[in-house]
Coordinates of C-alpha atoms and ligand atoms in Angstrom, one line a residue:
M8 CA 31.3 85.1 245.4
K9 CA 29.7 81.6 245.1
A10 CA 32.8 80.4 243.3
L11 CA 34.8 81.0 246.4
I12 CA 32.8 78.5 248.5
S13 CA 33.3 75.8 246.0
V14 CA 37.1 76.3 245.9
V15 CA 37.4 76.5 249.7
T16 CA 35.2 73.7 250.8
P17 CA 36.9 70.6 249.4
L18 CA 40.3 71.7 250.6
L19 CA 38.9 72.4 254.0
L20 CA 37.5 68.8 254.2
L21 CA 40.9 67.4 253.4
A22 CA 42.7 69.4 255.9
C23 CA 40.8 69.3 259.1
G24 CA 42.8 66.7 261.0
S25 CA 44.3 67.7 264.3
G26 CA 47.4 66.8 266.3
A27 CA 51.0 66.6 265.1
P28 CA 51.7 67.2 261.5
S29 CA 52.6 64.5 258.9
S30 CA 56.4 64.4 258.7
T31 CA 56.4 66.0 255.3
S32 CA 54.5 69.2 256.0
S33 CA 57.4 71.3 257.1
E34 CA 59.9 69.7 254.9
S35 CA 58.1 70.2 251.7
R36 CA 58.9 73.9 251.6
A37 CA 62.3 75.5 250.7
I38 CA 63.9 77.4 253.5
V39 CA 63.5 81.2 253.0
K40 CA 66.6 83.3 253.2
D41 CA 66.6 85.3 256.5
E42 CA 68.9 88.3 256.8
H43 CA 68.7 88.1 260.6
S44 CA 70.3 84.7 260.9
L45 CA 74.0 83.8 260.3
S46 CA 73.1 80.1 260.1
N47 CA 73.0 77.8 257.0
P48 CA 69.8 75.8 257.1
A49 CA 69.7 75.5 253.3
E50 CA 72.8 73.2 253.5
V51 CA 72.5 71.5 256.9
R52 CA 69.3 71.8 258.9
V53 CA 68.8 71.3 262.6
E54 CA 65.6 69.2 263.1
H55 CA 65.7 68.5 266.8
I56 CA 67.4 70.0 269.9
K57 CA 68.1 68.0 273.0
L58 CA 68.9 70.3 275.9
D59 CA 70.7 69.4 279.1
L60 CA 71.1 72.5 281.1
E61 CA 71.6 73.6 284.7
I62 CA 70.4 76.9 286.0
L63 CA 73.1 78.6 288.1
F64 CA 71.5 81.4 290.0
A65 CA 74.6 82.4 291.8
E66 CA 76.4 83.0 288.5
Q67 CA 73.3 84.1 286.6
R68 CA 74.1 81.6 283.9
L69 CA 72.8 78.4 282.2
K70 CA 75.4 75.8 281.7
G71 CA 75.3 72.4 279.9
R72 CA 74.9 71.0 276.4
A73 CA 72.7 71.1 273.4
I74 CA 72.6 68.0 271.1
L75 CA 71.4 69.0 267.6
K76 CA 70.0 66.4 265.3
L77 CA 70.7 67.2 261.7
S78 CA 69.4 66.8 258.2
R79 CA 72.2 67.1 255.7
G80 CA 72.3 67.7 252.0
A81 CA 74.9 65.6 250.1
G82 CA 78.4 67.2 250.3
S83 CA 77.7 69.6 253.2
H84 CA 80.3 69.5 255.8
T85 CA 79.8 72.7 257.7
L86 CA 77.1 73.5 260.2
V87 CA 76.6 77.2 261.0
L88 CA 74.7 78.2 264.1
D89 CA 73.6 81.5 265.6
T90 CA 75.0 82.5 269.0
Q91 CA 75.0 85.6 271.1
A92 CA 77.3 86.0 274.1
L93 CA 77.6 82.2 274.4
E94 CA 80.8 80.7 275.7
I95 CA 81.5 77.5 273.8
L96 CA 83.3 74.9 275.8
G97 CA 83.5 72.1 273.2
V98 CA 81.9 70.4 270.3
E99 CA 81.5 66.7 269.8
G100 CA 80.3 64.7 266.7
A101 CA 78.0 61.7 266.6
D102 CA 80.9 59.4 267.9
G103 CA 81.3 61.6 270.9
R104 CA 84.8 62.8 269.8
P105 CA 85.8 66.5 269.4
R106 CA 85.0 68.3 266.2
E107 CA 86.7 71.4 264.9
W108 CA 84.8 74.6 265.5
S109 CA 85.3 78.4 265.4
L110 CA 83.3 81.3 266.7
E111 CA 83.3 84.0 264.0
P112 CA 83.7 87.7 264.7
A113 CA 80.5 89.5 266.0
V114 CA 78.2 90.8 263.3
D115 CA 76.3 94.0 264.1
R116 CA 73.0 93.1 266.0
L117 CA 73.2 89.4 265.0
G118 CA 75.8 87.9 267.3
R119 CA 78.5 85.4 266.3
A120 CA 78.3 82.5 263.9
L121 CA 79.5 79.2 265.4
R122 CA 81.0 77.2 262.5
I123 CA 81.3 73.5 263.0
T124 CA 83.1 71.1 260.7
L125 CA 81.2 67.8 260.4
R126 CA 82.5 64.4 259.5
D127 CA 80.6 61.9 257.3
G128 CA 78.0 60.2 259.4
D129 CA 77.6 63.1 261.8
D130 CA 73.8 63.1 262.0
E131 CA 74.1 65.0 265.3
V132 CA 76.5 67.2 267.1
G133 CA 76.8 68.1 270.8
V134 CA 77.7 71.7 271.8
R135 CA 78.8 72.2 275.4
Y136 CA 78.5 75.8 276.5
R137 CA 77.5 78.3 279.1
T138 CA 75.6 81.5 278.6
G139 CA 77.4 84.9 278.9
E140 CA 76.8 88.0 280.9
G141 CA 75.1 89.9 278.1
A142 CA 72.6 87.1 277.3
E143 CA 69.6 89.1 275.9
A144 CA 67.1 86.3 276.3
L145 CA 67.6 85.8 280.0
Q146 CA 66.3 87.8 282.9
F147 CA 67.4 86.7 286.3
L148 CA 65.4 88.4 289.1
S149 CA 66.5 88.8 292.7
P150 CA 64.0 87.4 295.3
A151 CA 62.8 91.0 295.9
M152 CA 62.0 91.5 292.2
A153 CA 60.3 88.1 292.1
G154 CA 58.1 89.2 295.0
G155 CA 59.1 86.4 297.4
E156 CA 62.0 84.5 299.0
H157 CA 63.5 83.0 295.9
P158 CA 65.2 84.1 292.8
Y159 CA 63.5 83.8 289.4
L160 CA 64.6 83.2 285.8
F161 CA 62.7 83.5 282.6
T162 CA 63.6 83.6 278.9
Q163 CA 62.2 85.7 276.1
G164 CA 63.1 84.3 272.7
E165 CA 61.2 86.5 270.2
S166 CA 62.6 87.9 268.0
I167 CA 66.2 86.9 267.7
L168 CA 67.2 86.3 271.3
T169 CA 67.1 82.5 271.6
R170 CA 70.7 82.4 270.2
S171 CA 71.8 83.9 273.5
W172 CA 70.9 80.7 275.5
I173 CA 70.8 78.0 272.8
P174 CA 73.2 77.6 269.9
C175 CA 70.6 77.2 267.1
Q176 CA 69.5 78.2 263.6
D177 CA 67.7 81.2 265.0
T178 CA 65.4 81.9 262.1
P179 CA 61.6 81.5 262.1
G180 CA 61.9 79.7 258.8
V181 CA 63.4 76.7 260.5
R182 CA 61.3 74.5 262.7
V183 CA 62.6 72.1 265.3
T184 CA 61.2 69.7 267.9
Y185 CA 62.9 69.7 271.3
D186 CA 63.3 67.9 274.5
A187 CA 65.0 69.1 277.7
N188 CA 66.3 68.1 281.1
I189 CA 66.8 71.1 283.3
I190 CA 68.5 71.1 286.6
A191 CA 67.3 73.6 289.2
P192 CA 67.7 74.2 292.9
R193 CA 65.0 73.0 295.3
P194 CA 62.3 74.1 295.9
L195 CA 61.9 76.0 292.6
T196 CA 59.6 74.8 289.8
V197 CA 60.8 74.7 286.2
L198 CA 58.3 75.2 283.3
M199 CA 58.9 75.2 279.5
S200 CA 56.9 75.8 276.3
A201 CA 56.5 72.0 276.0
D202 CA 54.8 69.0 277.5
R203 CA 56.0 68.2 281.0
R204 CA 57.4 64.7 281.3
G205 CA 56.5 63.4 284.7
G206 CA 57.3 66.4 286.8
S207 CA 60.6 66.6 288.7
R208 CA 63.0 63.9 289.7
E209 CA 65.8 63.7 292.2
L210 CA 69.2 64.3 290.6
V211 CA 71.2 61.1 291.0
Q212 CA 75.0 61.5 290.8
D213 CA 77.9 59.0 291.1
D214 CA 78.1 59.6 294.8
G215 CA 74.3 59.4 295.4
I216 CA 71.3 61.6 295.4
D217 CA 71.8 65.3 295.4
E218 CA 69.5 66.7 298.1
E219 CA 69.7 70.3 296.8
R220 CA 68.8 69.9 293.1
L221 CA 66.0 68.5 291.0
V222 CA 65.8 67.5 287.3
W223 CA 62.8 68.6 285.2
S224 CA 62.0 67.1 281.9
F225 CA 60.1 68.4 278.9
E226 CA 59.2 67.4 275.3
M227 CA 57.9 69.4 272.4
T228 CA 56.9 67.0 269.7
R229 CA 55.5 69.6 267.2
P230 CA 57.9 71.5 265.1
I231 CA 58.3 75.1 266.2
P232 CA 60.6 78.0 265.4
C233 CA 63.4 78.5 267.9
Y234 CA 62.0 81.8 269.2
L235 CA 59.2 79.8 270.8
I236 CA 61.5 77.7 273.0
A237 CA 61.0 79.1 276.5
L238 CA 61.9 78.4 280.1
A239 CA 60.9 79.8 283.4
C240 CA 62.1 78.9 286.9
G241 CA 61.0 80.2 290.3
E242 CA 58.6 79.7 293.1
I243 CA 55.5 78.8 291.1
E244 CA 52.2 77.2 292.0
E245 CA 49.5 75.8 289.8
R246 CA 45.7 76.2 289.8
P247 CA 43.8 74.0 287.4
I248 CA 41.0 75.7 285.4
S249 CA 40.0 72.7 283.3
E250 CA 41.4 69.4 282.1
R251 CA 43.7 71.1 279.6
C252 CA 44.1 74.5 281.2
S253 CA 46.0 75.7 284.3
V254 CA 47.1 79.0 285.6
Y255 CA 50.7 79.2 287.1
A256 CA 51.9 82.1 289.3
A257 CA 53.8 83.0 292.4
P258 CA 52.0 81.7 295.6
S259 CA 51.0 85.2 296.6
L260 CA 49.3 85.8 293.2
V261 CA 48.0 82.5 292.0
D262 CA 44.5 82.7 293.4
A263 CA 43.9 86.1 292.1
A264 CA 45.3 84.9 288.7
A265 CA 43.0 81.9 288.6
E266 CA 40.0 84.1 289.4
E267 CA 41.0 86.6 286.7
F268 CA 41.4 83.9 284.0
A269 CA 38.5 81.6 285.1
D270 CA 37.1 81.9 281.5
L271 CA 40.3 80.3 280.1
E272 CA 38.7 77.0 278.9
E273 CA 35.8 78.8 277.4
M274 CA 38.2 81.0 275.6
V275 CA 40.1 78.0 274.1
S276 CA 36.9 76.2 273.0
T277 CA 35.5 79.5 271.5
A278 CA 38.8 79.9 269.6
E279 CA 38.5 76.4 268.3
G280 CA 35.0 77.1 267.0
I281 CA 36.3 79.9 264.9
L282 CA 39.9 78.9 264.0
G283 CA 39.9 75.1 264.0
P284 CA 41.2 72.5 266.5
Y285 CA 43.7 73.6 269.1
R286 CA 46.7 71.4 268.2
W287 CA 49.1 71.8 271.1
G288 CA 47.6 69.7 273.8
R289 CA 47.6 71.8 276.9
Y290 CA 47.0 75.6 277.1
D291 CA 48.4 77.0 280.3
L292 CA 49.2 80.5 281.5
L293 CA 52.2 81.5 283.5
V294 CA 51.9 84.9 285.2
L295 CA 55.4 86.3 285.6
P296 CA 56.8 88.9 287.9
P297 CA 56.1 92.5 286.9
A298 CA 59.6 92.9 285.3
F299 CA 58.3 90.8 282.3
P300 CA 58.9 93.1 279.3
Y301 CA 55.7 92.2 277.4
G302 CA 52.0 92.0 277.9
G303 CA 52.2 88.4 276.9
M304 CA 54.3 86.0 274.9
E305 CA 52.7 83.1 273.0
N306 CA 55.1 80.4 274.1
P307 CA 53.4 77.2 272.9
T308 CA 51.4 75.3 275.5
L309 CA 52.4 78.0 278.1
T310 CA 51.6 81.6 277.4
F311 CA 53.8 84.0 279.5
L312 CA 51.9 86.9 280.9
T313 CA 52.6 90.2 282.7
P314 CA 50.8 90.4 286.1
T315 CA 49.6 93.9 284.9
V316 CA 46.7 92.2 283.2
I317 CA 45.3 91.2 286.6
A318 CA 42.9 94.1 287.1
G319 CA 40.5 92.2 289.4
D320 CA 37.5 92.5 287.1
R321 CA 38.7 90.5 284.0
S322 CA 38.7 93.7 282.0
L323 CA 42.1 93.1 280.4
V324 CA 41.8 89.5 279.4
S325 CA 42.0 90.4 275.7
V326 CA 45.8 89.9 276.1
V327 CA 45.1 86.3 276.8
A328 CA 42.8 86.0 273.8
H329 CA 45.6 87.5 271.8
E330 CA 48.3 85.1 273.0
L331 CA 45.9 82.2 272.6
A332 CA 45.1 83.3 269.0
H333 CA 48.8 82.9 268.3
S334 CA 48.3 79.2 268.7
W335 CA 47.1 79.5 265.1
S336 CA 48.6 82.6 263.7
G337 CA 52.3 82.6 264.7
N338 CA 52.8 79.2 266.3
L339 CA 51.0 77.0 263.8
V340 CA 51.5 79.2 260.7
T341 CA 54.7 81.3 261.4
N342 CA 56.2 84.4 259.7
A343 CA 59.2 83.0 257.8
T344 CA 61.2 86.1 258.3
W345 CA 60.9 89.1 260.5
S346 CA 59.9 91.3 257.5
D347 CA 56.7 89.2 257.6
F348 CA 56.1 89.8 261.3
W349 CA 52.7 91.4 260.4
L350 CA 51.5 87.9 259.4
N351 CA 52.0 86.8 263.0
E352 CA 50.6 89.9 264.7
G353 CA 48.0 91.3 262.3
F354 CA 46.3 87.9 262.0
T355 CA 46.5 87.5 265.7
V356 CA 44.9 90.9 266.5
Y357 CA 42.0 90.0 264.1
C358 CA 41.6 86.6 265.7
E359 CA 41.8 88.0 269.2
R360 CA 38.9 90.3 268.3
R361 CA 36.8 87.4 267.0
I362 CA 37.4 85.5 270.2
M363 CA 36.5 88.5 272.3
E364 CA 33.4 89.2 270.2
A365 CA 32.2 85.7 270.6
L366 CA 32.8 85.7 274.4
Y367 CA 31.9 89.3 275.4
G368 CA 29.9 90.8 272.5
L369 CA 30.6 93.2 269.6
E370 CA 30.2 96.4 271.6
R371 CA 33.2 95.7 273.7
V372 CA 35.3 94.8 270.7
R373 CA 34.3 97.8 268.8
M374 CA 35.6 100.0 271.5
D375 CA 39.0 98.3 271.3
E376 CA 39.0 98.7 267.5
V377 CA 38.3 102.4 267.6
L378 CA 41.0 103.0 270.2
A379 CA 43.5 100.9 268.2
G380 CA 42.6 102.8 265.1
E381 CA 43.1 106.2 266.8
G382 CA 46.4 104.9 268.2
L383 CA 47.6 103.8 264.8
E384 CA 46.8 107.1 263.2
R385 CA 48.6 109.0 265.9
E386 CA 51.6 106.7 265.7
M387 CA 51.8 106.9 262.0
Q388 CA 52.1 110.7 262.0
E389 CA 55.4 110.4 263.8
M390 CA 56.8 107.5 261.7
Q391 CA 59.1 107.3 258.8
A392 CA 57.5 106.0 255.7
W393 CA 59.2 102.6 255.7
Q394 CA 57.7 101.9 259.2
T395 CA 54.1 102.2 257.9
V396 CA 54.5 99.4 255.4
L397 CA 53.2 95.9 256.4
H398 CA 55.9 93.9 254.6
T399 CA 58.8 95.8 256.1
N400 CA 62.3 96.2 254.7
L401 CA 64.6 95.5 257.7
T402 CA 67.9 95.3 255.9
G403 CA 70.6 96.6 258.2
K404 CA 68.1 96.8 261.1
H405 CA 67.3 94.7 264.1
P406 CA 63.9 93.0 263.7
D407 CA 62.6 94.8 266.8
E408 CA 63.1 98.1 265.0
G409 CA 60.0 97.1 262.9
F410 CA 58.0 96.7 266.1
S411 CA 55.1 99.2 266.2
G412 CA 51.3 99.4 266.0
V413 CA 51.6 98.9 262.2
P414 CA 52.0 95.1 262.0
Y415 CA 49.3 94.7 264.7
N416 CA 46.7 97.2 263.7
K417 CA 47.2 97.9 260.0
G418 CA 47.6 94.1 259.7
A419 CA 44.3 93.5 261.5
L420 CA 42.6 96.1 259.3
F421 CA 43.6 94.2 256.2
L422 CA 41.8 91.1 257.5
H423 CA 38.8 93.2 258.5
R424 CA 38.8 94.5 255.0
L425 CA 38.8 90.9 253.6
E426 CA 36.0 90.0 255.9
A427 CA 33.9 92.9 254.7
L428 CA 34.6 92.0 251.1
L429 CA 33.7 88.3 251.4
G430 CA 31.2 88.3 254.2
R431 CA 32.0 86.5 257.4
R432 CA 31.0 83.0 256.4
E433 CA 33.2 82.9 253.4
F434 CA 36.0 84.7 255.0
D435 CA 36.0 82.2 257.9
L436 CA 36.3 79.4 255.5
L437 CA 39.3 81.1 253.9
L438 CA 40.9 81.7 257.2
R439 CA 40.5 78.0 258.2
E440 CA 42.0 77.0 254.8
W441 CA 45.0 79.3 255.4
F442 CA 45.7 77.8 258.8
D443 CA 45.0 74.2 257.9
G444 CA 46.8 74.3 254.6
H445 CA 50.0 75.9 256.2
A446 CA 49.9 74.1 259.6
F447 CA 53.4 73.8 261.1
Q448 CA 54.9 75.8 258.2
S449 CA 56.6 79.1 258.0
V450 CA 55.2 81.5 255.4
T451 CA 56.0 84.8 253.7
T452 CA 53.8 87.7 252.6
S453 CA 54.2 86.5 249.1
D454 CA 52.8 83.1 250.1
L455 CA 49.7 84.9 251.3
E456 CA 49.6 87.0 248.2
S457 CA 49.5 83.9 245.9
F458 CA 47.0 82.2 248.2
L459 CA 44.7 85.1 248.1
A460 CA 45.2 85.8 244.4
E461 CA 43.9 82.3 243.6
R462 CA 40.8 82.7 245.8
L463 CA 39.6 86.3 245.6
P464 CA 37.5 87.7 242.8
P465 CA 39.9 89.5 240.4
G466 CA 40.3 93.2 241.1
A467 CA 38.5 93.0 244.5
I468 CA 41.4 94.4 246.5
D469 CA 44.8 95.9 245.7
L470 CA 47.0 93.4 247.6
T471 CA 50.2 95.1 246.6
D472 CA 49.0 98.4 248.0
W473 CA 48.1 96.8 251.3
F474 CA 51.3 94.8 251.7
E475 CA 53.9 97.1 250.2
G476 CA 52.3 100.5 250.3
V477 CA 52.9 103.4 252.8
G478 CA 50.3 104.6 255.3
L479 CA 46.6 103.4 255.2
P480 CA 45.0 102.3 251.9
Q481 CA 41.9 104.1 250.7
D482 CA 39.7 101.1 251.5
A483 CA 40.9 100.6 255.1
P484 CA 37.8 100.0 257.3
H485 CA 36.8 102.6 259.8
F486 CA 35.0 101.7 263.0
E487 CA 32.6 103.5 265.2
S488 CA 31.5 102.9 268.7
P489 CA 28.4 104.5 270.3
A490 CA 29.8 103.7 273.7
L491 CA 32.9 105.8 273.0
E492 CA 30.8 108.6 271.5
Q493 CA 29.0 108.8 274.9
V494 CA 32.4 109.4 276.4
D495 CA 33.1 112.3 274.1
E496 CA 29.7 113.8 275.0
E497 CA 30.7 113.8 278.7
L498 CA 34.1 115.4 277.8
E499 CA 32.2 118.1 276.0
R500 CA 30.1 118.7 279.1
L501 CA 33.4 118.9 281.1
A502 CA 34.7 121.5 278.7
E503 CA 31.6 123.5 279.0
G504 CA 32.1 123.8 282.8
A505 CA 30.5 120.7 284.3
A506 CA 32.2 119.5 287.5
P507 CA 33.8 116.0 287.2
K508 CA 31.4 114.6 289.8
E509 CA 28.4 115.7 287.6
L510 CA 29.5 113.6 284.6
E511 CA 27.5 110.5 283.8
T512 CA 30.1 107.8 284.1
A513 CA 28.2 105.0 285.8
G514 CA 28.9 101.6 284.3
W515 CA 31.8 102.7 282.2
V516 CA 34.2 100.0 281.2
T517 CA 37.9 100.1 280.8
A518 CA 37.9 101.2 277.2
Q519 CA 35.6 104.1 278.0
W520 CA 37.9 105.3 280.8
L521 CA 40.8 105.0 278.4
A522 CA 39.0 107.1 275.8
F523 CA 38.1 109.6 278.5
I524 CA 41.7 110.1 279.5
R525 CA 43.2 110.0 276.0
H526 CA 40.6 112.4 274.6
L527 CA 41.2 115.1 277.2
P528 CA 42.2 118.3 275.4
A529 CA 46.0 118.7 275.1
D530 CA 45.9 121.9 277.1
T531 CA 44.1 120.5 280.1
D532 CA 45.9 122.0 283.1
A533 CA 47.2 120.4 286.3
E534 CA 44.3 121.8 288.4
T535 CA 41.7 120.1 286.2
L536 CA 43.6 116.9 286.4
A537 CA 43.7 117.1 290.2
L538 CA 39.9 117.5 290.2
L539 CA 39.4 114.6 287.9
D540 CA 41.7 112.5 290.1
Q541 CA 39.7 113.4 293.2
A542 CA 36.5 112.4 291.5
F543 CA 37.7 109.2 289.8
G544 CA 40.8 108.1 291.6
F545 CA 42.9 107.5 288.5
T546 CA 46.3 107.7 290.3
Q547 CA 45.2 104.9 292.6
S548 CA 43.7 102.7 289.8
G549 CA 44.5 99.0 290.0
N550 CA 43.9 98.8 286.3
A551 CA 47.4 99.1 284.6
E552 CA 46.0 100.3 281.3
I553 CA 44.1 103.2 282.9
L554 CA 46.9 104.0 285.2
A555 CA 49.5 104.1 282.4
A556 CA 47.3 106.3 280.3
W557 CA 46.7 108.6 283.2
L558 CA 50.3 108.8 284.2
E559 CA 51.2 109.7 280.6
R560 CA 48.6 112.4 280.6
G561 CA 49.7 113.7 284.0
I562 CA 53.3 114.0 282.9
A563 CA 52.3 116.0 279.9
S564 CA 50.4 118.6 282.1
G565 CA 53.0 118.6 284.9
Y566 CA 50.5 117.3 287.4
A567 CA 52.5 116.6 290.6
G568 CA 49.8 114.4 292.1
I569 CA 51.1 111.4 290.1
D570 CA 54.8 111.8 291.0
A571 CA 55.1 109.1 293.7
R572 CA 52.9 106.6 291.8
L573 CA 54.8 107.3 288.5
E574 CA 58.1 106.5 290.2
S575 CA 56.9 103.3 291.9
F576 CA 55.3 102.2 288.6
L577 CA 58.4 102.8 286.6
I578 CA 60.5 100.9 289.1
E579 CA 58.1 97.9 289.5
V580 CA 56.8 97.4 286.0
G581 CA 59.0 96.3 283.1
R582 CA 56.4 96.1 280.4
F583 CA 57.8 98.1 277.6
K584 CA 54.4 99.1 276.2
Y585 CA 54.1 101.3 279.3
L586 CA 57.7 102.3 279.8
G587 CA 58.1 103.7 276.2
P588 CA 55.3 106.3 276.3
L589 CA 56.0 107.2 279.9
Y590 CA 59.7 107.9 279.4
R591 CA 59.0 109.6 276.1
A592 CA 56.5 111.9 277.9
L593 CA 59.1 112.6 280.6
V594 CA 61.9 113.7 278.3
Q595 CA 59.6 116.1 276.6
R596 CA 59.1 118.1 279.8
P597 CA 61.4 120.9 280.9
G598 CA 64.0 119.2 283.1
G599 CA 62.3 115.9 282.4
R600 CA 65.3 114.2 280.8
E601 CA 67.3 114.5 284.0
R602 CA 64.5 113.2 286.1
A603 CA 63.9 110.3 283.7
R604 CA 67.6 109.4 283.8
E605 CA 67.5 109.5 287.6
I606 CA 64.5 107.2 287.7
F607 CA 65.9 104.9 285.0
E608 CA 69.1 104.6 287.0
R609 CA 67.2 103.1 290.0
A610 CA 64.7 101.1 287.8
R611 CA 67.2 99.5 285.4
P612 CA 68.2 96.5 287.5
G613 CA 64.6 95.4 287.3
Y614 CA 64.3 95.8 283.5
H615 CA 64.8 93.2 280.9
P616 CA 67.9 93.8 278.7
V617 CA 65.6 94.6 275.8
S618 CA 63.4 97.1 277.7
A619 CA 66.5 98.7 279.2
G620 CA 68.1 99.1 275.8
R621 CA 65.0 100.7 274.4
V622 CA 64.5 103.1 277.3
E623 CA 68.1 104.1 277.1
A624 CA 67.6 104.9 273.4
I625 CA 64.6 107.2 274.3
L626 CA 66.7 109.0 277.0
N627 CA 69.4 109.7 274.4
E628 CA 67.1 110.8 271.6
N629 CA 68.1 114.2 270.2
G630 CA 70.0 114.9 273.4
Ligands
BES708 N1 54.6 88.1 270.2 C1 54.2 89.3 270.9 C2 55.3 89.8 271.8 C3 56.6 90.1 271.0 C4 56.6 90.7 269.8 C5 57.8 89.8 271.6 C6 57.8 91.0 269.1 C7 59.0 90.1 271.0 C8 59.0 90.7 269.7 C9 53.0 89.1 271.8 O1 52.0 88.3 271.2 C10 52.3 90.5 271.8 O2 51.9 91.0 270.8 N2 52.1 91.0 273.0 C11 51.5 92.3 273.2 C12 50.1 92.1 273.8 C13 49.0 92.2 272.8 C14 47.6 92.1 273.5 C15 49.0 93.3 271.8 C16 52.2 93.1 274.3 O3 53.2 92.6 274.8 O4 51.8 94.2 274.6
ZN709 ZN1 51.1 89.1 269.5

């Protein structure tokens, strides 16, 4: 093992600079072929995107222009871009005059290629366009759904949705810088995953100042994949946490949010201590309306977050640690294709746990690890073999079909295994070297394989089994948590006839309650659930994790006490992590499919197109 240190250390010393990359770092690598993009970056590559867009709430569209700065190989006269549901209004070359273009027929799941004929000297092209009705990245919310008096818009780019609001080379193997001028109606605020350039300005037109609209300007100077370009617009207020961290949210929520995330600066500096300098300038959080389809999304400089993580006691802040960790795994070092998605998420779950351990102690993290391990094993039992592989084969599939606990939790187990193998000190040096040596680059599973093969003792681990194999390898770590064992002891007492009120639950944390609910015997009847509810108030829980686990449990046992809460939850919350299991539990009940359809009908206007599509698929499964 000594040898490892001597290999790692000198490289580490060379690579510990911070800030923007040298201009060569992302150019030195060949572009990896990506089956989920129709674009042609190997011939002509987009390097910078300049956006001029107006948000039209009445039409639920964006309209404007993207100017794409190009790097061209000799003899390439065609630029191919990804689009989805975009209406192209015109294309101009570097001289401002029209260029020939065509929108190719739609390709299943991938949208339509926009093919532009370039002239010599076209080092940029301008595409005028507006977004279409089926734009998958955009979610417009009515004032009611935004929880106030004004409408709201947010974008969600990952995995291949950015093409529905920006014509671009929508592959994570291509990195761009961007700047943007966004016009929005007063008094709304616009935020992007970029540095804000001087707040908002009045819009000056030929006939004077427009009283109704403002222009907001942004600049991202570090090269990022297109899926990380993000925009939000609504009634939003800011609460500073530290010099580089703020929390943004709707006025009615912003104080509670600032309270919940008061540890934000500490989280960033803790992460830096483990992973290396934070290279993105600011780290802000934007708490979105409950319709937001994910727990969090790691948009650079500005994590997007579901309000369901605001539990009032900071018990769900691991979601923030997770999105913050993506500032290294994902945003700094990016999966080059969606088959390498586990490189983003597996590394991030591991790093999230390291941050949480440093801040809140090992005991808390162990509980999460055990729960994640149980979840993974449960999930894998229902999966097809290909879905249990880290390096997934997505040919003929949408990248989101590879989305499951496998890239997250099997991915993290791989890193825990490496840590166990090397010891934490050496493993940490290796991790730093991986991030520093691939900063602002996009990487594949085979890049990781070569990197590790050069640095690990021969025969120490079967990398091919981990990356390409089905299920869990023999040497996958297994975690134990005394705090969760305590929960199982109380469950045993319950099974032996103890009344819920007699159980020793004082001081239990969220993970213990989750284990309690999930470990209830499958045949627990509705009467028992009613007693538990009386004793512990699960149906009224303000903790979304506990509530969602409880609702799922209640559906399975036909416990009517949850019905009203279940419906209001499904109508208010768009986070797919909750919607999926709840709708799945519903359709498994006698008559449940009809009930689920009826609720979905009412809830659908509030769901993101992606969540809505997936729920619909569940409602139609084998029926
Ligand atoms: N990057 C993901 C969200 C994502 C993945 C969006 C794939 C689109 C396609 C984000 O970092 C994430 O993993 N969010 C989790 C939370 C996390 C704590 C596991 C979520 O949304 O539940
Ligand atoms: Zn993630």
